[in-house]
XYZ file of C-alpha atoms in Angstrom:
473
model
C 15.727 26.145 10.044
C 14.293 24.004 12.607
C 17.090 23.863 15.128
C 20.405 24.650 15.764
C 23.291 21.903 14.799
C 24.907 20.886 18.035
C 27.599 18.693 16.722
C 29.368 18.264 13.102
C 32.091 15.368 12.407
C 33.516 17.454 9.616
C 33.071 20.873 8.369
C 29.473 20.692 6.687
C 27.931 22.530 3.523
C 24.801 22.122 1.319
C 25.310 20.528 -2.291
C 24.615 23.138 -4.448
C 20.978 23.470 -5.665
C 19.634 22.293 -1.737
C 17.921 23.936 0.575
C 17.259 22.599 4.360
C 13.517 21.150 5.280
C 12.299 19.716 8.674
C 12.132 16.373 9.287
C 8.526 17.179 10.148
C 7.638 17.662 6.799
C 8.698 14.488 5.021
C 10.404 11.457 4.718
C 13.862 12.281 3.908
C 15.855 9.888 1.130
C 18.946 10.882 2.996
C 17.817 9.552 7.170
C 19.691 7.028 8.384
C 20.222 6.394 12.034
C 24.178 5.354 13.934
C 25.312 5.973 16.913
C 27.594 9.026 17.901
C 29.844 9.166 20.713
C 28.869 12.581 21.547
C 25.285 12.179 21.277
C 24.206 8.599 21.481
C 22.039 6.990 18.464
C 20.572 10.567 16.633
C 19.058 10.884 13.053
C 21.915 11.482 10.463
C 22.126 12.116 6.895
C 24.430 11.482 4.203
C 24.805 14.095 1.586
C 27.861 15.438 -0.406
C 29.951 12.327 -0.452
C 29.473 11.024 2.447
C 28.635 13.873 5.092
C 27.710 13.467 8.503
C 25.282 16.363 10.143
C 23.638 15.623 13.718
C 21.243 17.395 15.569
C 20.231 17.451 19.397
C 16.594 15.916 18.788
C 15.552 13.882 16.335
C 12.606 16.345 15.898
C 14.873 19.282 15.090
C 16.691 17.088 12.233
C 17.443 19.202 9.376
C 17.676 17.709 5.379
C 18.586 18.948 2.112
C 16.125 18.905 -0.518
C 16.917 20.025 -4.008
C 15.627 23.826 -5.050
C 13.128 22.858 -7.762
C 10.818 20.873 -4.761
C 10.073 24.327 -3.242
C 6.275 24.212 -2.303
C 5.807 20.679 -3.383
C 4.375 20.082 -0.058
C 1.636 22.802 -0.691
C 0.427 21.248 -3.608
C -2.978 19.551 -3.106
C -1.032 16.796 -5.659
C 1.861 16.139 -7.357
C 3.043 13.596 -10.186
C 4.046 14.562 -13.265
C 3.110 14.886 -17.004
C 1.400 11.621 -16.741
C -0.657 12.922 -13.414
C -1.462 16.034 -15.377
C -2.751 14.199 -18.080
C -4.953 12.035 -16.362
C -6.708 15.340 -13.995
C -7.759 16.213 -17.239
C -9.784 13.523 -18.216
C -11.545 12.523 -15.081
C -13.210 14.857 -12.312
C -13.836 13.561 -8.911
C -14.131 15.191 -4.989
C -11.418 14.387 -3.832
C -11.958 15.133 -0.689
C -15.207 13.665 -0.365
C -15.894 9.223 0.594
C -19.311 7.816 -0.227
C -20.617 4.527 1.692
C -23.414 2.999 -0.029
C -25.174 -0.300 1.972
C -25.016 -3.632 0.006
C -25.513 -6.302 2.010
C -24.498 -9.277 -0.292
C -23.091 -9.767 -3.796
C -26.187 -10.218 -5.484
C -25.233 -8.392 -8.988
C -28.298 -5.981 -9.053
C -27.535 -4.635 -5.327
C -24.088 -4.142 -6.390
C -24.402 -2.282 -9.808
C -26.873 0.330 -7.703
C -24.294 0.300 -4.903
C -21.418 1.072 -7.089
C -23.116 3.737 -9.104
C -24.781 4.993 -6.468
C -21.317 5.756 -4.531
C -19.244 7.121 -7.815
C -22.230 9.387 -8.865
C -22.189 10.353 -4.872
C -18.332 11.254 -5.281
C -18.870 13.110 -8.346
C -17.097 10.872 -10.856
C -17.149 12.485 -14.209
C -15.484 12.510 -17.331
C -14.991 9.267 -19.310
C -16.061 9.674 -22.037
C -14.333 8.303 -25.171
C -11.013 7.723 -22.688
C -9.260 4.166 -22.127
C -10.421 3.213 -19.119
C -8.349 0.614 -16.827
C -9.897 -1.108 -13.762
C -7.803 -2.347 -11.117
C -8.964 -5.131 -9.333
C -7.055 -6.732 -6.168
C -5.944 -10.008 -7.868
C -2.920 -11.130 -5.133
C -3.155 -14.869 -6.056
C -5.521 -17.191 -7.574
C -8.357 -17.429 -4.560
C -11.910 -18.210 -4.926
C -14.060 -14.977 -4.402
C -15.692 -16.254 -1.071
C -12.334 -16.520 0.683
C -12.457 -13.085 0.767
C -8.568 -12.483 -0.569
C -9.778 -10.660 -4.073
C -11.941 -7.989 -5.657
C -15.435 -9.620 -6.169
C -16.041 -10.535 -9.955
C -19.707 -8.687 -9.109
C -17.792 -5.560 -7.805
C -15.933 -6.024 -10.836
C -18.890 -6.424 -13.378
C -20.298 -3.038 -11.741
C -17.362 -1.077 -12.275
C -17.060 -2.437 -16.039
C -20.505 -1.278 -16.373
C -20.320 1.869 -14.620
C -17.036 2.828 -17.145
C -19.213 1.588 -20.259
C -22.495 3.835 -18.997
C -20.204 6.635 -18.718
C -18.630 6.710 -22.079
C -15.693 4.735 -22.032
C -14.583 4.129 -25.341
C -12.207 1.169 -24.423
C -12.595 -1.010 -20.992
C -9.045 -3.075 -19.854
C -8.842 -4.564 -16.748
C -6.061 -5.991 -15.151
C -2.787 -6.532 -12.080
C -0.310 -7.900 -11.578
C -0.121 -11.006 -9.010
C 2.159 -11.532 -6.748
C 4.148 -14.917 -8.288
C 1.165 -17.041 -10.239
C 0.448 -16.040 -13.984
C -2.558 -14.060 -14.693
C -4.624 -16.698 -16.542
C -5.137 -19.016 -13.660
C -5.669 -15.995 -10.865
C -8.311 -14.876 -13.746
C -10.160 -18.167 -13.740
C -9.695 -18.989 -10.165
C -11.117 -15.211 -8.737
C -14.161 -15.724 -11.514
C -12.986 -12.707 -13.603
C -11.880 -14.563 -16.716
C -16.451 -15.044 -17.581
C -16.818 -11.270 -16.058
C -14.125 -9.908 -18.981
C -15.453 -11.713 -21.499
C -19.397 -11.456 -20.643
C -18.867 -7.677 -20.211
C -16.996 -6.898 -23.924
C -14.152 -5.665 -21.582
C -10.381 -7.052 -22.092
C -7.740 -8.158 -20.340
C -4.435 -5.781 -19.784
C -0.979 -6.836 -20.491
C 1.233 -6.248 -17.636
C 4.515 -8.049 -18.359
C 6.112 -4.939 -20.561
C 7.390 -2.250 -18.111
C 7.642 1.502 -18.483
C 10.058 3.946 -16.538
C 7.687 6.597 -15.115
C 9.451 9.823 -13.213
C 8.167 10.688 -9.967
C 10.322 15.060 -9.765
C 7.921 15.653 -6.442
C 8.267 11.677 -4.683
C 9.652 11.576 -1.394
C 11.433 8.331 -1.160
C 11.355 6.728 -4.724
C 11.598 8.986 -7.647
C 11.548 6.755 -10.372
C 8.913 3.721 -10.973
C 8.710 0.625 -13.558
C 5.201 0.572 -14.384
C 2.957 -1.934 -16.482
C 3.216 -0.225 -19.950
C -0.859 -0.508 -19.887
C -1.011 1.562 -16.566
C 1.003 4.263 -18.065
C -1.588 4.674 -21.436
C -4.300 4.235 -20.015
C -6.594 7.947 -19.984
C -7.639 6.507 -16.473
C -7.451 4.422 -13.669
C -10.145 3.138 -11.894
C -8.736 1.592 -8.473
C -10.608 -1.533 -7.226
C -9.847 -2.242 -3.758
C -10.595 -4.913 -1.050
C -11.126 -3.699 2.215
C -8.504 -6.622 4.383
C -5.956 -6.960 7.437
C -2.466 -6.772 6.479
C 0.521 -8.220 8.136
C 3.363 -5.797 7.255
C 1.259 -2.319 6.781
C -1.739 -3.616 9.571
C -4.249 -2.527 6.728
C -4.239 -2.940 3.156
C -6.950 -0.702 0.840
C -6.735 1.276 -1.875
C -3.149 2.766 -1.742
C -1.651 -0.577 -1.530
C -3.809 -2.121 -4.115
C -1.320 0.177 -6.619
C 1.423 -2.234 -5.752
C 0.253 -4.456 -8.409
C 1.054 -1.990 -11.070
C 4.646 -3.028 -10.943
C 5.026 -6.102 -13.224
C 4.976 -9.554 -11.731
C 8.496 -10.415 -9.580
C 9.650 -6.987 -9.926
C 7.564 -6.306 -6.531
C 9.929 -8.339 -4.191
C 12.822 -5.505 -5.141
C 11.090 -3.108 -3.641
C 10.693 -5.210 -0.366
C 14.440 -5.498 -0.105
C 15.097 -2.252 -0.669
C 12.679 -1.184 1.434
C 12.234 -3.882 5.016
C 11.135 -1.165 7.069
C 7.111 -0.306 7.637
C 8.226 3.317 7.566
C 10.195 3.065 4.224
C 7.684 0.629 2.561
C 4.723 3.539 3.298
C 6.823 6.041 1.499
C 7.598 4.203 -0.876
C 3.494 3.365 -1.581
C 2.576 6.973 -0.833
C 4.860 7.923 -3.549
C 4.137 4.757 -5.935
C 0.634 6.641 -5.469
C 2.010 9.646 -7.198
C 3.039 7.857 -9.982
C -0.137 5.815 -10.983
C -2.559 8.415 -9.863
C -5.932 6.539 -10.285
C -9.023 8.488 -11.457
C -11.444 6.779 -8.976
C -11.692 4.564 -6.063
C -14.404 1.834 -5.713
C -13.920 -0.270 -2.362
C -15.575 -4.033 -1.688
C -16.107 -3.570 1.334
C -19.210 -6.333 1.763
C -17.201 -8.775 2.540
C -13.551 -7.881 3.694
C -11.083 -9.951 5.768
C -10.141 -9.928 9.778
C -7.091 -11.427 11.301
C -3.681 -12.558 9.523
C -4.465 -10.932 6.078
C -3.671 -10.276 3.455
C -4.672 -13.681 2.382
C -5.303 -16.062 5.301
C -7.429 -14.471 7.393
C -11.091 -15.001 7.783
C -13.783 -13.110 6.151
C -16.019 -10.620 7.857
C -19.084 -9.298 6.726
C -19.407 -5.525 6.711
C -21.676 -4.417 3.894
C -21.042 -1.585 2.216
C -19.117 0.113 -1.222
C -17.066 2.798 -0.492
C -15.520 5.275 -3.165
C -13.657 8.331 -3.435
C -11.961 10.624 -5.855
C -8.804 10.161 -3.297
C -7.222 6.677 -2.706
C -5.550 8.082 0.963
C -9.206 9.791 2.062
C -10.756 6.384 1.278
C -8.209 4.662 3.346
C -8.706 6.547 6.201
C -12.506 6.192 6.677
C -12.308 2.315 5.834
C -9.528 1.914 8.267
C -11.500 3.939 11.129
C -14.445 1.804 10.399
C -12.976 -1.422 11.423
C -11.346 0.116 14.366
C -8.109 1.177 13.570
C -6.581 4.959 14.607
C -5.728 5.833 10.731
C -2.445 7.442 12.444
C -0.930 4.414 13.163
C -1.631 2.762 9.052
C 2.125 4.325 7.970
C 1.043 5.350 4.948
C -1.773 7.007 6.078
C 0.246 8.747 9.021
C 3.064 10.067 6.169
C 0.350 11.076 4.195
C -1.494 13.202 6.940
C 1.728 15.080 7.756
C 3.287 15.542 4.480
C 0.755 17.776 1.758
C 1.915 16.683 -1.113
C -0.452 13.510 -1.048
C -3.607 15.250 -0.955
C -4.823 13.692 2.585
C -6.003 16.582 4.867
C -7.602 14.686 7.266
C -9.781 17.491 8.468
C -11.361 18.670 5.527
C -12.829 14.642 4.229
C -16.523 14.632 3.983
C -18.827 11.571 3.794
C -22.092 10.648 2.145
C -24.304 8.192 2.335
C -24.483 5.819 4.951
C -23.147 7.417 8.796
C -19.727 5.848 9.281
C -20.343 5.759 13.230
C -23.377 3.961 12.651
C -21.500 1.107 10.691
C -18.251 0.369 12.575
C -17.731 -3.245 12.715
C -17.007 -4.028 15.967
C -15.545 -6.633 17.156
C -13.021 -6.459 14.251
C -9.960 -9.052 14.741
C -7.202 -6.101 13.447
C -2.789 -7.106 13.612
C -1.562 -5.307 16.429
C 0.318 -2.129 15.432
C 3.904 -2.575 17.001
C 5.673 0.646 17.579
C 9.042 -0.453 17.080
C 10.684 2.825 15.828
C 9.835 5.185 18.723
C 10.706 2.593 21.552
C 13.884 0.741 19.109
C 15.483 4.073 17.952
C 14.915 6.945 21.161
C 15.651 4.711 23.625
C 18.107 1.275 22.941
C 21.927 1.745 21.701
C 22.427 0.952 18.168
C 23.737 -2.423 18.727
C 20.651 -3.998 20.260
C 18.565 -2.867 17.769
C 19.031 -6.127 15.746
C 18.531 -8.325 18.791
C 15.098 -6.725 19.997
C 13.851 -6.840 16.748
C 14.324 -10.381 16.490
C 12.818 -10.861 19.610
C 9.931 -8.397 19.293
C 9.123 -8.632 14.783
C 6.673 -11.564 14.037
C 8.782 -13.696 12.012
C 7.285 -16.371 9.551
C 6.824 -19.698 10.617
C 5.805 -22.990 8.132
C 3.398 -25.959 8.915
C 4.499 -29.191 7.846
C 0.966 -30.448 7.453
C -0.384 -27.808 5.259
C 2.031 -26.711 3.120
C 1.450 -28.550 -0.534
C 4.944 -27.542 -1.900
C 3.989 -24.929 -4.271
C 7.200 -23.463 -4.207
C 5.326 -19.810 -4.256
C 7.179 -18.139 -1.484
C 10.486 -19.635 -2.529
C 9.878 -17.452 -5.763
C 8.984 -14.675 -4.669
C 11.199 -14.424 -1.457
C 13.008 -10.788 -2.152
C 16.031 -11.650 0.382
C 16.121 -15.804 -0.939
C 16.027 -16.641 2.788
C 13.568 -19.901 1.816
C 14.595 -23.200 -0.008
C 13.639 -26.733 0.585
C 15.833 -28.980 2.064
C 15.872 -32.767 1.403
C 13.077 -34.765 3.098
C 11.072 -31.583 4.422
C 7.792 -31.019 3.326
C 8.237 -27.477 4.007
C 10.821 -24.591 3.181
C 13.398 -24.040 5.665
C 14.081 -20.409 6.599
C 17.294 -18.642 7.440
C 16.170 -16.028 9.648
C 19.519 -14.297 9.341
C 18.548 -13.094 6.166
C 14.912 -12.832 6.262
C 13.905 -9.088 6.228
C 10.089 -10.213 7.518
C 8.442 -8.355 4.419
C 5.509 -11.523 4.908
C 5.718 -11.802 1.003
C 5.361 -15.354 1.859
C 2.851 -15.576 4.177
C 0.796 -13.065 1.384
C 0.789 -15.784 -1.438
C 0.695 -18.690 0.540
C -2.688 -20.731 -1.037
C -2.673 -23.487 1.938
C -2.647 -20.865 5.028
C 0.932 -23.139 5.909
C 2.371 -20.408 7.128
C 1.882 -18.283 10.467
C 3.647 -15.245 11.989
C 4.729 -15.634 15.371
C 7.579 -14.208 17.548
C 10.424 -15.977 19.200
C 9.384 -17.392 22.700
C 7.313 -16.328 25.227
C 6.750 -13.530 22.239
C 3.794 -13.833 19.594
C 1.782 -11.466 17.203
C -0.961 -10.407 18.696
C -4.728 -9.869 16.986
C -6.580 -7.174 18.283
C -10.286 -7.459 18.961
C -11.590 -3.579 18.938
């Protein structure tokens, strides 16, 4: 089973209809970490009203998982009705990323880029299906800051769909606090939609979609047009991210939950390691038909949204949103590892992501690294936090060692965005302060406000001598 159980604070037993697992092979909905006075801080898990089961190692940690998710980790994917569905309409390699050059946004080098890298991934089966696109839409931007899906990338997927036999063309997300009609005018899509015979999506009605196989979340609220749609075609931008260090295609499925709805998940979730799971298995429950990347012009430094653009010139695409991930974040210069996400998704099968077995086409990936790439340092808090610190200074170091958000007077134009969308309501203006004042004691440092922030008024920096770090590689 994994190991042997050294120590038990009360007699133990599985709930019926559980088996045991390795913590090797997933996240487990159960982990939580205390300290023990036997043992010192260990992995524990509560099952059965409340029971406590330690191991020796945190390696060797045993937890139940119910009987019917038996070889769910073998499967190459797993969803659910909705997943099976949608495999039926659309055929793609999944294991296979195309990177097509295109060195600017000029519309003609984009439509041959785009097709060019779907037709490369083997992207088939459209015909008369309802066919959503998916651009990356986090607040209303113009399209050279970098921040959005380009309206040409855009155009050339609409296209694409339409030359393929789509019978019906939506396309739309979910921002992170503004309303769709000014992000749509703002990011130049509102001319694209309308020049193209496409239409825009309605995202405020939610759906309750099952995830049986997830391994954190196994229920999601869904944009009712997400759910009916025959496919999904994922529209990415290739950027930095504060919180996950990288943000691609898996994250881009974060705006298929309906408008405020978002933040829940970020106080549910504060942790990098819980957030990833709870993408990976938000992943599950969307499960896009294809992947097309921008990747021409993505974004260095303190992205999502105000960092600088960088020029890398290419489309990237792929039948699998984690595969996709994993080249683009290699190309800039990160170890894909050390994305969470990507590192659940390597180690647990039931994503899809075998690491090994990705092929590319088109243009040599070690011939186009983009180098030097300004990347957010990747802070290894839960090794060094949870092996080797008592449970009590866990809080302390954190707030020493986690970035924590920090507001200019001089930029910040009062838009009140990140007091909306705060998930923990640690923000509010106070009386003759241009900017929000935050109480740290509550903030859970998700960076939702330093991710909508139009001004670029707010930084992340640690206490003291301590600051986040941007890595050239």
């Amino acid at each position: 089973m994994g190991g042997r159980l050294r120590h038990e604070r009360r007699p133990w037993r599985l709930p019926r209809g559980f088996h045991l697992r390795s913590r090797r092979s997933a996240v487990c909905p159960w982990a939580y970490r205390r300290p023990c006075r036997w043992l010192g801080t260990r992995m524990a898990c509560r099952v059965d009203r409340g029971t406590e089961v330690y191991t020796g190692r945190a390696s060797a940690f045993l937890y139940p998982v119910r009987n019917d998710s038996l070889g769910a980790g073998r499967r190459v994917l797993a969803g659910g009705p909705l997943a099976d569905r949608r495999s039926m309409v659309v055929h793609a390699n999944e294991s296979l990323v195309t990177l097509e050059d295109c060195r600017s946004y000029n519309q003609d080098s984009v439509d041959r880029a785009v097709k060019a890298a779907a037709d490369g991934a083997g992207l088939s089966g459209l015909s008369g299906a309802t066919v959503l696109l998916k651009p990356n839409l986090v607040l209303a931007s113009e399209p050279d800051r970098a921040a959005t899906t380009h309206p040409a990338i855009v155009r050339a997927a609409i296209r694409l769909a339409r030359s393929a036999g789509a019978a019906r063309i939506l396309v739309g997300d979910s921002p992170g606090w503004q309303a769709l009609a000014p992000v749509g005018a703002k990011t130049g899509l509102d001319s694209v939609v309308q020049e193209e015979g496409a239409s825009w999506a309605d995202f405020s009605e939610q759906v309750s979609v099952e995830v049986p196989d997830g391994s954190l979340v196994r229920r999601f609220n869904l944009a009712r047009a997400v759910v009916e749609a025959d496919a999904i075609i994922n529209l990415p931008k290739l950027k930095t991210h504060g919180l996950m260090y990288y943000t691609g295609a898996v994250k881009n499925l974060f705006g298929c939950i309906p408008g405020l709805s978002k933040s829940a998940f970020h106080l549910r979730f504060p942790g990098r390691q819980e957030f990833a799971a709870m993408l990976a298995d938000l992943y599950l429950a969307v499960r896009p038909a294809f992947n097309i990347m921008d990747a021409i012009v993505g974004m260095e430094g303190l992205g999502p949204n105000n960092g600088r653009p960088r020029h890398i010139g290419l489309v990237m695409a792929s039948g699998n949103a984690f595969a996709l991930d994993w080249v683009a974040a290699r190309l800039i210069g990160y170890d894909p590892h050390d994305i969470p996400y990507l590192g659940l998704a390597a180690r647990d099968g039931r994503y899809g992501l075998v690491p090994e077995a990705i092929r590319t086409a088109g243009e040599d990936p070690a011939a186009r690294m983009v180098r030097p790439f300004e990347l957010v340092h990747v802070l290894r808090e839960n090794d060094f936090f949870h092996k080797h610190m008592p449970g009590w200074m866990h809080g302390l170091v954190r707030d020493l060692t986690v970035a924590r958000p920090f507001f200019s007077d001089e930029r910040c134009i009062r838009c009140a965005g990140c007091v909306e969308i705060c998930p923990a309501k640690s923000l509010s203006f106070s009386d003759g302060k241009p900017a929000p004042a935050v109480d740290y004691d509550t903030c859970i440092r998700c960076y939702c406000c330093h991710e909508v922030c139009p001004a670029d008024a707010i930084m992340l920096r640690r206490r003291g001598r301590f600051r986040i770090r941007l890595r050239n590689s």
